[in-house]
Amino acid sequence: MAKNKKIVKFKPLYHLNIAVIVSAILLIYLGFHVISYLTRKNIPIYEVQAGTIAQNNHYQALAIRSESVINTDHKGKPFYYAQNGTTVGVMSDAYALDDTGTLVDKMNSASTSLSDVNDKDLSSLQESLSSFVQNYDPNTFSKAYTFYSDLSDSMNQTFHLNTAAQFEDQIQSAENAGTYHKYKSAGTGYLLFSLDGGEGLTVDNFTEDSLNDSYKVVDLRTTEEVEEGKPIYKLVTSDNWNLIMKINDATKQRIGDSKNIRIRFDDDQAETICGVNYIEKDGNTYLNLELNDSVERYAAERLVSIELILDKQNGLKIPNSAITEKDFFVIPKEYFLQGNDSDKRGLMVVSGDTDTFVTPTIFYETEDSLYIDNESVKADDEIRLPDSIKRYRVGTKTGKLKGVFNVNKGYAIFNRVEVLFQNNDYSVISSGTAYGISLYDHIALDGKDVSENEIIH
């Protein structure tokens, strides 16, 4: 008889694998941080540096002078005695008009040469040429064209006057016959035989378009025959003149309340000091520079290129994007006291039958007030004057401050800034400002993306 064998099946034992559990925990942990990193708010940080802001202080300024346009009272062919661009007096011969034009044609066609020039005039021409050669700068080659034009004009005028001397007898005869009319200067001043259309401009009547116009210079000497009542020349009758330019708020801020400013003329790098005032017109701000010299050098130019020589603003350089504004309660100083064994200034906030002493953070201080936020007090809270029943309601007066968010401690703290100068990208702010920031502080790059006390990663 066979043996009865009973087979018993055992359920398999499941053993915990610690490595799998640890790996799962690590994966969950890493996944959490990856998701947190991808979804968290990223605040770019900027380290405060010392610096200045480069500013383009070059302007094309509108020249406004005291100018008189002189018209003829006769018709005729002109002959010019005065040299263009020279100072004349009331006894100086300016020009003449020939009724028939015959005599002027003879004088214009007469041949002249350097041998006809007297020693005095020739010496003057040689001195001008020698001075230019000695002071020539290849970096300002454009001056050579100006000098060439001036020298040619001077030589032509010298030849012109020598020719007139040769025809002195014929001129006298024509004057006696009433066909040749010689005119003295209408006044003392700087004489120019040209017009540009801006002679009527004044400090009161200029417009924004006046600074942008393309002034076309008309040489009056090219006219073969002058009609009665037409312009023949103009006189700049005063050494006092003005330069007008449109400026922005930043430039006005840099100039401030200065009564005088130094400028440099781009053409010859000459410098001068002039008076300063501002003109507000049609929503624009114009700088009005008042000069009492150099008018003769630029009498023929309506638009003058200059540079304002302004002191550089030194301080802490920060991006404009970091600057934001915050609202504050403005509390009279008299309501602050020191208490609770602390040197911090605080307020007695009225709460029912008891008072609570709080020490709010102070963000700015004026002569009679302190600026605080709503961290310790709320709008409409009442504070009590020490040792008095007099009360003040928080929020009665508020104010805005410009500032940045300091993140040195890992969370955002508002610090006030004083902007000294600003361009499109950066601001230079005052260093050592009370309740402000310091060199190498870390601030939020974009102040509008940060909230007070926000944790910064």
Coordinates of C-alpha atoms in Angstrom, one line a residue:
M1 CA 0.0 0.0 0.0
A2 CA 1.4 3.3 -1.1
K3 CA 2.1 6.1 1.3
N4 CA -0.4 9.0 1.2
K5 CA 1.7 12.2 0.7
K6 CA 0.0 15.6 1.3
I7 CA 1.6 18.6 -0.4
V8 CA 1.2 21.9 1.4
K9 CA 1.8 25.1 -0.7
F10 CA 3.3 28.2 1.0
K11 CA 2.6 31.7 -0.1
P12 CA 5.8 33.4 -1.3
L13 CA 7.2 36.0 1.1
Y14 CA 7.6 39.5 -0.1
H15 CA 10.7 41.3 1.1
L16 CA 10.9 45.1 1.1
N17 CA 13.7 46.5 -1.1
I18 CA 15.2 49.5 0.7
A19 CA 17.0 50.6 -2.4
V20 CA 13.8 50.9 -4.3
I21 CA 12.1 52.9 -1.6
V22 CA 15.1 55.3 -1.3
S23 CA 15.2 55.7 -5.0
A24 CA 11.5 56.5 -5.1
I25 CA 11.9 59.1 -2.4
L26 CA 14.8 60.7 -4.2
L27 CA 12.8 60.8 -7.4
I28 CA 9.9 62.5 -5.7
Y29 CA 12.2 65.0 -3.9
L30 CA 14.0 65.8 -7.2
G31 CA 10.8 66.1 -9.1
F32 CA 9.4 68.5 -6.5
H33 CA 12.4 70.7 -6.7
V34 CA 12.5 70.6 -10.5
I35 CA 8.9 71.7 -10.6
S36 CA 9.5 74.3 -8.0
Y37 CA 12.5 75.6 -9.9
L38 CA 10.6 75.7 -13.2
T39 CA 7.5 77.4 -11.7
R40 CA 9.0 79.7 -9.2
K41 CA 9.4 83.5 -9.7
N42 CA 12.9 84.3 -10.9
I43 CA 14.1 87.8 -9.7
P44 CA 17.3 89.0 -11.5
I45 CA 19.7 90.7 -9.1
Y46 CA 21.9 93.8 -9.8
E47 CA 25.0 94.7 -7.7
V48 CA 25.2 98.5 -7.1
Q49 CA 28.3 100.0 -8.6
A50 CA 29.9 103.5 -8.5
G51 CA 29.9 105.3 -11.8
T52 CA 28.9 108.2 -14.1
I53 CA 26.6 108.4 -17.1
A54 CA 28.0 109.5 -20.4
Q55 CA 25.8 112.1 -21.9
N56 CA 25.8 113.7 -25.4
N57 CA 25.8 117.4 -24.7
H58 CA 26.2 118.5 -28.3
Y59 CA 23.4 120.7 -29.7
Q60 CA 22.6 122.6 -32.8
A61 CA 21.6 125.9 -31.4
L62 CA 19.5 128.7 -33.0
A63 CA 21.5 132.0 -33.1
I64 CA 19.4 135.1 -32.4
R65 CA 21.1 138.4 -32.9
S66 CA 20.3 142.1 -33.1
E67 CA 20.2 142.4 -36.9
S68 CA 19.2 145.2 -39.2
V69 CA 18.5 144.6 -42.9
I70 CA 19.4 147.7 -44.9
N71 CA 17.4 148.3 -48.1
T72 CA 18.4 150.6 -51.0
D73 CA 16.6 153.9 -51.7
H74 CA 17.8 153.8 -55.3
K75 CA 18.1 151.6 -58.3
G76 CA 21.5 150.8 -59.8
K77 CA 24.4 148.5 -60.3
P78 CA 26.2 148.0 -57.0
F79 CA 29.9 148.4 -56.2
Y80 CA 31.0 147.3 -52.7
Y81 CA 33.4 149.2 -50.6
A82 CA 33.1 147.4 -47.3
Q83 CA 34.5 143.9 -46.9
N84 CA 32.0 141.2 -46.0
G85 CA 32.2 140.1 -42.4
T86 CA 34.0 143.1 -41.0
T87 CA 33.2 145.8 -38.5
V88 CA 32.1 149.1 -39.9
G89 CA 31.2 152.5 -38.4
V90 CA 28.8 155.3 -39.4
M91 CA 31.6 157.0 -41.4
S92 CA 32.6 153.8 -43.3
D93 CA 31.8 153.5 -47.0
A94 CA 29.5 150.6 -47.5
Y95 CA 28.6 150.5 -51.2
A96 CA 27.7 152.6 -54.2
L97 CA 25.0 152.4 -56.9
D98 CA 25.7 153.3 -60.5
D99 CA 22.6 154.4 -62.4
T100 CA 23.9 153.4 -65.8
G101 CA 26.3 150.6 -64.7
T102 CA 28.9 151.7 -67.1
L103 CA 31.4 152.9 -64.5
V104 CA 31.0 149.8 -62.3
D105 CA 31.5 147.6 -65.3
K106 CA 34.7 149.3 -66.1
M107 CA 36.0 148.9 -62.5
N108 CA 35.0 145.2 -62.4
S109 CA 36.8 144.5 -65.6
A110 CA 39.9 146.4 -64.7
S111 CA 42.9 144.1 -64.3
T112 CA 44.7 144.0 -60.9
S113 CA 47.6 142.0 -59.5
L114 CA 49.5 141.7 -56.3
S115 CA 51.9 144.3 -57.6
D116 CA 49.1 146.8 -57.3
V117 CA 48.5 146.1 -53.6
N118 CA 50.1 148.4 -51.1
D119 CA 52.6 147.1 -48.5
K120 CA 50.2 147.4 -45.6
D121 CA 47.4 145.3 -47.2
L122 CA 49.9 142.8 -48.5
S123 CA 51.5 142.4 -45.1
S124 CA 48.0 141.8 -43.6
L125 CA 47.3 139.1 -46.1
Q126 CA 50.7 137.4 -45.4
E127 CA 50.1 137.5 -41.6
S128 CA 46.7 135.8 -42.0
L129 CA 48.2 133.1 -44.2
S130 CA 51.2 132.6 -41.8
S131 CA 48.9 132.4 -38.8
F132 CA 46.7 129.7 -40.4
V133 CA 49.7 127.6 -41.4
Q134 CA 51.3 127.8 -37.9
N135 CA 48.0 126.8 -36.2
Y136 CA 46.8 124.3 -38.7
D137 CA 45.4 121.1 -37.3
P138 CA 44.7 118.2 -39.7
N139 CA 41.9 117.0 -37.4
T140 CA 40.0 120.1 -38.3
F141 CA 40.5 120.1 -42.0
S142 CA 37.1 121.7 -42.6
K143 CA 38.6 125.0 -41.3
A144 CA 40.8 125.1 -44.4
Y145 CA 37.7 125.8 -46.5
T146 CA 36.5 128.5 -44.2
F147 CA 40.0 130.1 -44.2
Y148 CA 40.2 129.9 -48.0
S149 CA 36.8 131.6 -48.4
D150 CA 37.7 134.4 -45.9
L151 CA 41.1 134.9 -47.5
S152 CA 39.7 135.0 -51.0
D153 CA 37.1 137.5 -49.9
S154 CA 39.7 139.6 -48.3
M155 CA 42.0 139.6 -51.4
N156 CA 39.1 140.4 -53.7
Q157 CA 38.1 143.3 -51.6
T158 CA 41.6 144.6 -51.5
F159 CA 41.8 144.4 -55.3
H160 CA 38.3 146.0 -55.4
L161 CA 39.4 149.0 -53.4
N162 CA 42.6 149.4 -55.4
T163 CA 40.5 149.5 -58.5
A164 CA 38.3 152.2 -57.0
A165 CA 41.4 154.3 -56.3
Q166 CA 42.5 154.0 -59.9
F167 CA 39.1 155.3 -61.0
E168 CA 38.8 158.0 -58.4
D169 CA 38.6 160.9 -61.0
Q170 CA 35.8 159.1 -62.9
I171 CA 33.9 158.3 -59.7
Q172 CA 34.1 162.0 -58.7
S173 CA 32.8 163.1 -62.0
A174 CA 29.9 160.6 -61.9
E175 CA 29.0 161.7 -58.4
N176 CA 28.9 165.3 -59.6
A177 CA 26.7 164.3 -62.5
G178 CA 24.3 162.5 -60.0
T179 CA 24.7 159.0 -61.6
Y180 CA 27.0 157.5 -59.0
H181 CA 25.7 157.3 -55.4
K182 CA 28.0 156.4 -52.6
Y183 CA 26.5 155.2 -49.2
K184 CA 28.0 155.2 -45.7
S185 CA 27.1 152.4 -43.3
A186 CA 23.7 152.8 -41.7
G187 CA 25.3 152.3 -38.3
T188 CA 28.0 150.7 -36.3
G189 CA 28.2 146.9 -36.4
Y190 CA 29.2 143.8 -38.2
L191 CA 28.4 144.0 -41.9
L192 CA 27.3 141.0 -44.0
F193 CA 26.3 140.9 -47.6
S194 CA 24.1 137.9 -47.1
L195 CA 20.6 137.0 -45.8
D196 CA 19.4 133.6 -44.5
G197 CA 15.7 134.4 -43.8
G198 CA 16.1 134.3 -40.0
E199 CA 16.8 138.0 -39.5
G200 CA 13.4 138.6 -37.9
L201 CA 13.7 135.9 -35.2
T202 CA 13.7 137.0 -31.6
V203 CA 13.7 135.2 -28.2
D204 CA 10.0 135.8 -28.0
N205 CA 8.8 134.7 -31.5
F206 CA 10.9 131.7 -32.4
T207 CA 9.2 128.3 -32.7
E208 CA 10.3 124.7 -32.6
D209 CA 10.4 124.7 -36.4
S210 CA 12.9 127.6 -36.2
L211 CA 15.5 125.2 -34.8
N212 CA 14.9 122.6 -37.5
D213 CA 14.7 124.9 -40.6
S214 CA 17.3 124.6 -43.4
Y215 CA 18.4 128.2 -43.7
K216 CA 19.4 129.0 -47.2
V217 CA 22.0 131.8 -47.3
V218 CA 21.6 134.2 -50.2
D219 CA 24.7 136.2 -51.2
L220 CA 23.4 139.7 -52.1
R221 CA 26.6 140.5 -54.0
T222 CA 25.5 138.1 -56.8
T223 CA 22.8 140.6 -57.9
E224 CA 23.7 142.4 -61.1
E225 CA 21.4 145.3 -60.5
V226 CA 19.6 146.3 -57.2
E227 CA 16.0 147.4 -57.3
E228 CA 14.9 150.3 -55.1
G229 CA 13.7 149.1 -51.7
K230 CA 15.5 145.8 -51.9
P231 CA 18.1 144.5 -49.3
I232 CA 21.7 145.4 -50.0
Y233 CA 23.3 144.2 -46.7
K234 CA 22.6 143.6 -43.0
L235 CA 24.3 144.8 -39.8
V236 CA 24.7 142.9 -36.6
T237 CA 24.4 145.8 -34.3
S238 CA 25.2 144.4 -30.9
D239 CA 27.8 142.1 -29.2
N240 CA 24.9 140.6 -27.2
W241 CA 23.3 137.6 -28.7
N242 CA 21.5 134.4 -27.8
L243 CA 21.7 130.7 -28.6
I244 CA 18.5 128.7 -28.2
M245 CA 18.2 124.9 -28.0
K246 CA 15.6 122.4 -27.0
I247 CA 16.5 120.3 -24.0
N248 CA 15.0 117.5 -22.0
D249 CA 14.2 117.3 -18.3
A250 CA 17.4 115.5 -17.5
T251 CA 19.6 118.2 -19.0
K252 CA 17.6 120.9 -17.2
Q253 CA 18.1 119.0 -14.0
R254 CA 21.9 118.8 -14.5
I255 CA 22.1 122.5 -15.2
G256 CA 19.8 123.3 -12.3
D257 CA 19.8 126.8 -10.9
S258 CA 23.2 127.7 -12.4
K259 CA 23.3 131.3 -13.6
N260 CA 26.2 130.7 -15.9
I261 CA 27.5 127.8 -18.0
R262 CA 30.6 127.1 -20.1
I263 CA 30.1 126.1 -23.7
R264 CA 32.5 125.0 -26.5
F265 CA 32.0 125.8 -30.1
D266 CA 32.4 122.7 -32.2
D267 CA 33.8 124.6 -35.2
D268 CA 36.9 125.9 -33.6
Q269 CA 36.8 124.4 -30.1
A270 CA 36.8 127.9 -28.6
E271 CA 35.2 128.2 -25.1
T272 CA 33.2 130.9 -23.5
I273 CA 30.9 131.5 -20.5
C274 CA 27.4 132.6 -21.0
G275 CA 24.3 133.4 -18.9
V276 CA 21.5 130.8 -18.5
N277 CA 17.7 131.0 -18.4
Y278 CA 14.9 128.7 -19.5
I279 CA 12.0 129.3 -21.9
E280 CA 8.8 127.2 -21.6
K281 CA 6.9 127.2 -24.9
D282 CA 4.3 124.9 -26.4
G283 CA 5.0 122.2 -23.9
N284 CA 8.8 122.2 -24.6
T285 CA 11.7 123.5 -22.6
Y286 CA 14.3 125.6 -24.3
L287 CA 17.7 126.6 -22.9
N288 CA 18.5 130.3 -23.7
L289 CA 22.2 131.0 -23.5
E290 CA 23.0 134.7 -23.3
L291 CA 26.4 135.7 -24.8
N292 CA 28.3 139.0 -25.0
D293 CA 31.3 137.8 -27.1
S294 CA 32.1 135.8 -30.2
V295 CA 29.2 137.3 -32.2
E296 CA 31.6 138.3 -35.1
R297 CA 32.9 134.8 -35.5
Y298 CA 29.5 133.3 -36.0
A299 CA 27.5 136.2 -37.4
A300 CA 27.0 134.4 -40.7
E301 CA 25.6 131.2 -39.1
R302 CA 22.0 130.8 -38.1
L303 CA 22.5 127.3 -36.6
V304 CA 25.6 127.0 -34.4
S305 CA 27.0 123.6 -33.2
I306 CA 28.0 123.8 -29.6
E307 CA 28.8 121.5 -26.6
L308 CA 27.5 122.2 -23.1
I309 CA 30.4 121.6 -20.7
L310 CA 28.6 120.2 -17.7
D311 CA 30.1 118.7 -14.5
K312 CA 29.8 115.0 -14.4
Q313 CA 27.4 113.6 -11.8
N314 CA 29.2 111.0 -9.7
G315 CA 27.4 108.5 -7.5
L316 CA 25.9 105.1 -7.5
K317 CA 24.9 103.8 -10.9
I318 CA 21.8 101.7 -11.1
P319 CA 19.4 100.6 -14.0
N320 CA 16.2 102.6 -14.3
S321 CA 14.2 99.4 -14.3
A322 CA 15.2 98.9 -10.6
I323 CA 13.6 102.1 -9.6
T324 CA 10.0 102.0 -8.4
E325 CA 7.6 104.1 -6.2
K326 CA 5.9 103.3 -3.0
D327 CA 3.1 105.0 -1.0
F328 CA 3.8 106.0 2.6
F329 CA 2.0 107.5 5.5
V330 CA 3.5 110.9 6.4
I331 CA 3.5 111.3 10.2
P332 CA 4.4 114.6 12.1
K333 CA 7.7 114.2 14.0
E334 CA 6.1 115.4 17.2
Y335 CA 4.1 112.1 17.6
F336 CA 7.3 110.0 17.8
L337 CA 8.9 109.1 21.0
Q338 CA 11.5 106.6 22.3
G339 CA 10.3 103.9 24.8
N340 CA 10.3 100.3 25.9
D341 CA 14.1 100.5 26.7
S342 CA 14.8 101.0 23.0
D343 CA 16.5 103.7 21.0
K344 CA 14.1 103.3 18.2
R345 CA 11.5 105.9 17.6
G346 CA 7.9 104.7 18.0
L347 CA 4.2 105.7 18.1
M348 CA 1.5 105.3 20.7
V349 CA -1.4 103.7 18.8
V350 CA -4.8 104.2 20.5
S351 CA -6.5 100.9 21.0
G352 CA -9.7 101.2 23.1
D353 CA -8.8 102.2 26.6
T354 CA -5.2 101.3 26.2
D355 CA -2.3 102.5 24.0
T356 CA 0.0 100.2 22.2
F357 CA 3.6 101.3 21.5
V358 CA 4.9 100.3 18.0
T359 CA 8.2 101.0 16.3
P360 CA 7.5 101.3 12.6
T361 CA 10.3 101.2 10.0
I362 CA 11.3 104.8 9.0
F363 CA 11.9 105.2 5.2
Y364 CA 12.5 108.9 4.9
E365 CA 12.8 112.0 7.2
T366 CA 12.1 115.6 6.5
E367 CA 12.4 118.6 8.7
D368 CA 9.0 118.0 10.3
S369 CA 7.8 114.6 9.2
L370 CA 8.7 110.9 9.0
Y371 CA 7.6 108.5 6.2
I372 CA 6.4 105.0 7.4
D373 CA 4.5 102.1 5.7
N374 CA 1.5 100.1 6.8
E375 CA 3.5 97.3 8.4
S376 CA 2.9 98.5 12.0
V377 CA 0.0 100.9 11.6
K378 CA -3.0 101.0 9.3
A379 CA -4.9 103.8 7.6
D380 CA -7.4 105.4 10.0
D381 CA -5.5 104.2 13.1
E382 CA -5.2 107.0 15.7
I383 CA -1.9 107.8 17.3
R384 CA -1.5 110.0 20.4
L385 CA 0.8 112.8 21.1
P386 CA 3.1 111.9 24.1
D387 CA 1.8 113.3 27.4
S388 CA -1.2 114.7 25.7
I389 CA -4.7 113.9 24.6
K390 CA -4.0 115.3 21.1
R391 CA -4.5 112.7 18.4
Y392 CA -3.6 112.2 14.8
R393 CA -5.3 109.9 12.2
V394 CA -2.9 107.8 10.2
G395 CA -3.4 108.4 6.5
T396 CA -4.3 112.1 6.8
K397 CA -1.3 112.8 4.8
T398 CA 0.5 110.4 2.4
G399 CA 3.4 110.7 0.0
K400 CA 5.4 108.7 -2.6
L401 CA 9.0 107.9 -2.5
K402 CA 11.3 106.6 -5.3
G403 CA 13.4 103.6 -4.3
V404 CA 14.7 100.2 -5.0
F405 CA 14.2 96.8 -3.4
N406 CA 17.4 95.8 -1.4
V407 CA 17.7 92.0 -1.3
N408 CA 20.9 91.6 0.7
K409 CA 19.1 89.6 3.4
G410 CA 17.3 87.3 1.0
Y411 CA 14.0 89.2 1.0
A412 CA 13.0 92.5 -0.5
I413 CA 13.4 95.7 1.6
F414 CA 12.4 99.0 0.1
N415 CA 15.2 101.6 0.2
R416 CA 14.8 105.2 -0.9
V417 CA 17.0 106.7 -3.6
E418 CA 17.8 110.3 -4.7
V419 CA 18.3 110.5 -8.5
L420 CA 21.0 112.9 -9.5
F421 CA 20.9 112.3 -13.2
Q422 CA 19.2 109.9 -15.6
N423 CA 19.3 108.8 -19.2
N424 CA 17.2 106.3 -21.0
D425 CA 18.8 103.2 -19.3
Y426 CA 20.6 104.2 -16.1
S427 CA 20.4 106.6 -13.2
V428 CA 23.1 108.1 -11.0
I429 CA 21.9 108.3 -7.5
S430 CA 23.3 110.0 -4.4
S431 CA 25.6 107.9 -2.2
G432 CA 25.3 108.0 1.5
T433 CA 21.6 108.8 1.4
A434 CA 19.8 108.3 4.7
Y435 CA 17.6 105.1 4.6
G436 CA 19.2 104.4 1.2
I437 CA 21.5 101.9 -0.4
S438 CA 25.3 101.6 -0.5
L439 CA 28.0 100.5 -2.8
Y440 CA 27.9 96.7 -3.7
D441 CA 24.4 96.3 -2.3
H442 CA 22.3 93.8 -4.2
I443 CA 19.0 95.1 -5.5
A444 CA 16.1 93.7 -7.6
L445 CA 16.8 94.5 -11.3
D446 CA 13.1 95.1 -12.0
G447 CA 11.5 96.9 -9.0
K448 CA 8.0 96.6 -10.4
D449 CA 8.1 92.8 -10.2
V450 CA 8.9 92.7 -6.5
S451 CA 6.8 93.1 -3.4
E452 CA 7.8 94.2 0.1
N453 CA 9.3 91.4 2.2
E454 CA 9.1 88.9 -0.8
I455 CA 11.6 86.0 -0.5
I456 CA 14.2 86.3 -3.2
H457 CA 15.7 83.0 -4.5

